[in-house]
Amino acid sequence: MRKAKRAGALLLCGAIVCSMASAGFPQVSAEGTDITVTFTLRGDEKHGKDTPHTAYQNWVWDESYTLPAGSTVYDLIEREAKENGRSTQWTESDYGGEYLSACGGLAESDNAAYSGWMFAVNGQGPSVSMSLYELSDGENVLVYYCDDYYSLMGSADDPAVIYVRQSIAGIGAVTTDSRRRIEETREAYDNLGPMQDYLTAEEKKTLTDAESALSSLYGADAADLQAAEQVDRRIGSIGTVTAHSGPVIEEVREEYDALTGNQKKYVDRLAVLEAAEETLLFLQEQGQENFDTIFRETGDALLLQEEKSDWVLLGLARAGKLPENGGQAYLTALRKAESEKLSATKATENARAVLTLTALGIDPRDVDGKDFTRPLTDLSYVQKQGINGPIWALIALSCHEYGDEAAKKALIDSILTAQLADGGWALSGDRSEADVTAMALTALAPYRDTDKAVQAAVEKGVSLLSAMQVGPESPTWSGYGGFADRDGTVNAESCAQVVTALCSLGIDPDADERFIKGDGYGGQYSALDALLAFYTGGGFAHTAYGQTDGLATEQAYYAMTAVVRLKNGQAPLFTMTEIGFAGKEPGEPSTPAAGDGTDVGAILGMTVLCGALCVLMHRKARRA
């Protein structure tokens, strides 16, 4: 099993990742024993930058070396260099450990701007430096000078091609002991794809003849051997184990368990599968502890604020952290409102009040005779704020079944009409924005099962969000798993809105494969991982490496609450119909007496998320 020396799990952006990838899966050596590896060293002439490259030279070809267990590629190179009087030079790597910067008088950048020494194990390039790669028994090590990485990869000099050639040449007389080499050679050959054409017909025939001979040796067990080989390949496909590797590992385990007893005895990589399962469990436990800590610390920090905004109050109430009568000052301020319309042009002011009051257990339809839900049923008023108005009006009216069905249908139609060709939404223009798209999906979520038009719109929106998520093909080199604003900046608020929308739709933002993206180097990041990457200690930054931002913190908090509710099997963020008002049954209006302190403690712990979602509404309202 290939591994970085003393490299354990790495905490990255709230997601823990541990490399379990290996090509060939050689035997893991016990402590204190020796290992044997094969070594190839391919150099080049020192022709300089102005002279074209002609051919690489085999300085050492497929030689066997025995080393103490725990040796690294560094130790192997130094062993060969000492025995043959070859000079070497090592340089500290920016990514940890040391890399070979010169060997045999040939140094990096001698032949081209980016020429230098690289290495591969069993035909694959490890993700750690030479001095950190701990060798295992039976591995094939290639250290090679590369004039031009892009022209070398995919050519006859590709390390994967060289490995297959050496493996075929090393098969020799076929015995039952040849099984492992033959199976691994076949797997490596199949993985070559178009590069198979670089092998000669004789080399290919050698491999197929060896497979036929091996099958004959096993006789009646040949079919069982083939079944075991398929499972071994599936184990090898697990690759880098991250906290999101559960589905593939579970599938491989099921395939292994389905084998017969006789088939299982031919599976060579069971130890690798078991190690992957142990690593997955460790990563998931650590990831949950990390999430729990961030969620708790953020809530505690918000609770300590002397002056709490409506967004903070809403978030804390839905998280069950607001003390009894904690919303009294907010209610007192709203009682001073001169009319039911809290703003002449911004319906989000009313929507925010309706959501917050509902979360506090206060009926927004009768606050000293004022009904703050009524303006949200006036489409002409709501649309003064652009698409932001209908989105949040629908979220607010739907949270406790306020307003009549006709008003909500008008809001739904307004939102559907504003959907862009690619399936998303934007405050203006024809370029979809991740956060606006997410908010629209949150608003439509309660109606997707009863309205086919809504269902189709939601499916398009979800597909677009998946495509907008930052991955290895994205133009940005950071923020993997995250979401950017219309200017291309990955930020906490966009991530929070997507996480919240997914939870509203019953989609796990930490497990759904559509919302887990790789970084091209073995790492995998979910939408939730990306959000947690902005944590600063008690709060969240707007952008990477920034300072704690109030709006980002409030939005991230309610998004995390949405995740908690989803994991606990509770109703979505804005489904608050279970909340009763001042001793009344859920859905029954009530009129709080003037000066009466509403018992918000009675509703603590009911629903976690609703309060925080209003944060983005505030920022979007300012932009509209």
Short mmCIF file of N, CA, C and O in Angstrom, two decimals, residues 331-339 368 370:
data_model
loop_
_atom_site.label_atom_id
_atom_site.label_comp_id
_atom_site.label_asym_id
_atom_site.label_seq_id
_atom_site.Cartn_x
_atom_site.Cartn_y
_atom_site.Cartn_z
N LEU A 331 -39.81 42.60 19.34
CA LEU A 331 -41.26 42.74 19.27
C LEU A 331 -41.69 44.16 19.63
O LEU A 331 -42.56 44.75 18.98
N THR A 332 -41.06 44.72 20.65
CA THR A 332 -41.39 46.08 21.07
C THR A 332 -41.14 47.08 19.95
O THR A 332 -41.94 48.00 19.72
N ALA A 333 -40.03 46.90 19.22
CA ALA A 333 -39.70 47.80 18.12
C ALA A 333 -40.72 47.70 17.00
O ALA A 333 -41.14 48.71 16.41
N LEU A 334 -41.14 46.47 16.69
CA LEU A 334 -42.11 46.29 15.61
C LEU A 334 -43.48 46.88 15.97
O LEU A 334 -44.22 47.32 15.09
N ARG A 335 -43.81 46.88 17.24
CA ARG A 335 -45.09 47.45 17.67
C ARG A 335 -45.15 48.94 17.40
O ARG A 335 -46.24 49.54 17.33
N LYS A 336 -43.99 49.57 17.23
CA LYS A 336 -43.95 51.00 16.97
C LYS A 336 -44.10 51.32 15.48
O LYS A 336 -44.13 52.51 15.11
N ALA A 337 -44.13 50.28 14.65
CA ALA A 337 -44.27 50.51 13.21
C ALA A 337 -45.56 51.26 12.92
O ALA A 337 -46.61 50.96 13.48
N GLU A 338 -45.49 52.24 12.02
CA GLU A 338 -46.66 53.07 11.73
C GLU A 338 -47.65 52.39 10.79
O GLU A 338 -48.82 52.76 10.75
N SER A 339 -47.18 51.47 9.99
CA SER A 339 -48.08 50.78 9.07
C SER A 339 -47.63 49.34 8.89
O SER A 339 -46.56 48.94 9.35
N ASP A 368 -50.42 44.04 17.51
CA ASP A 368 -51.16 45.25 17.84
C ASP A 368 -52.05 45.67 16.66
O ASP A 368 -52.14 46.85 16.29
N LYS A 370 -51.72 44.96 13.49
CA LYS A 370 -51.06 45.04 12.19
C LYS A 370 -50.74 43.64 11.68
O LYS A 370 -50.22 42.81 12.42
#
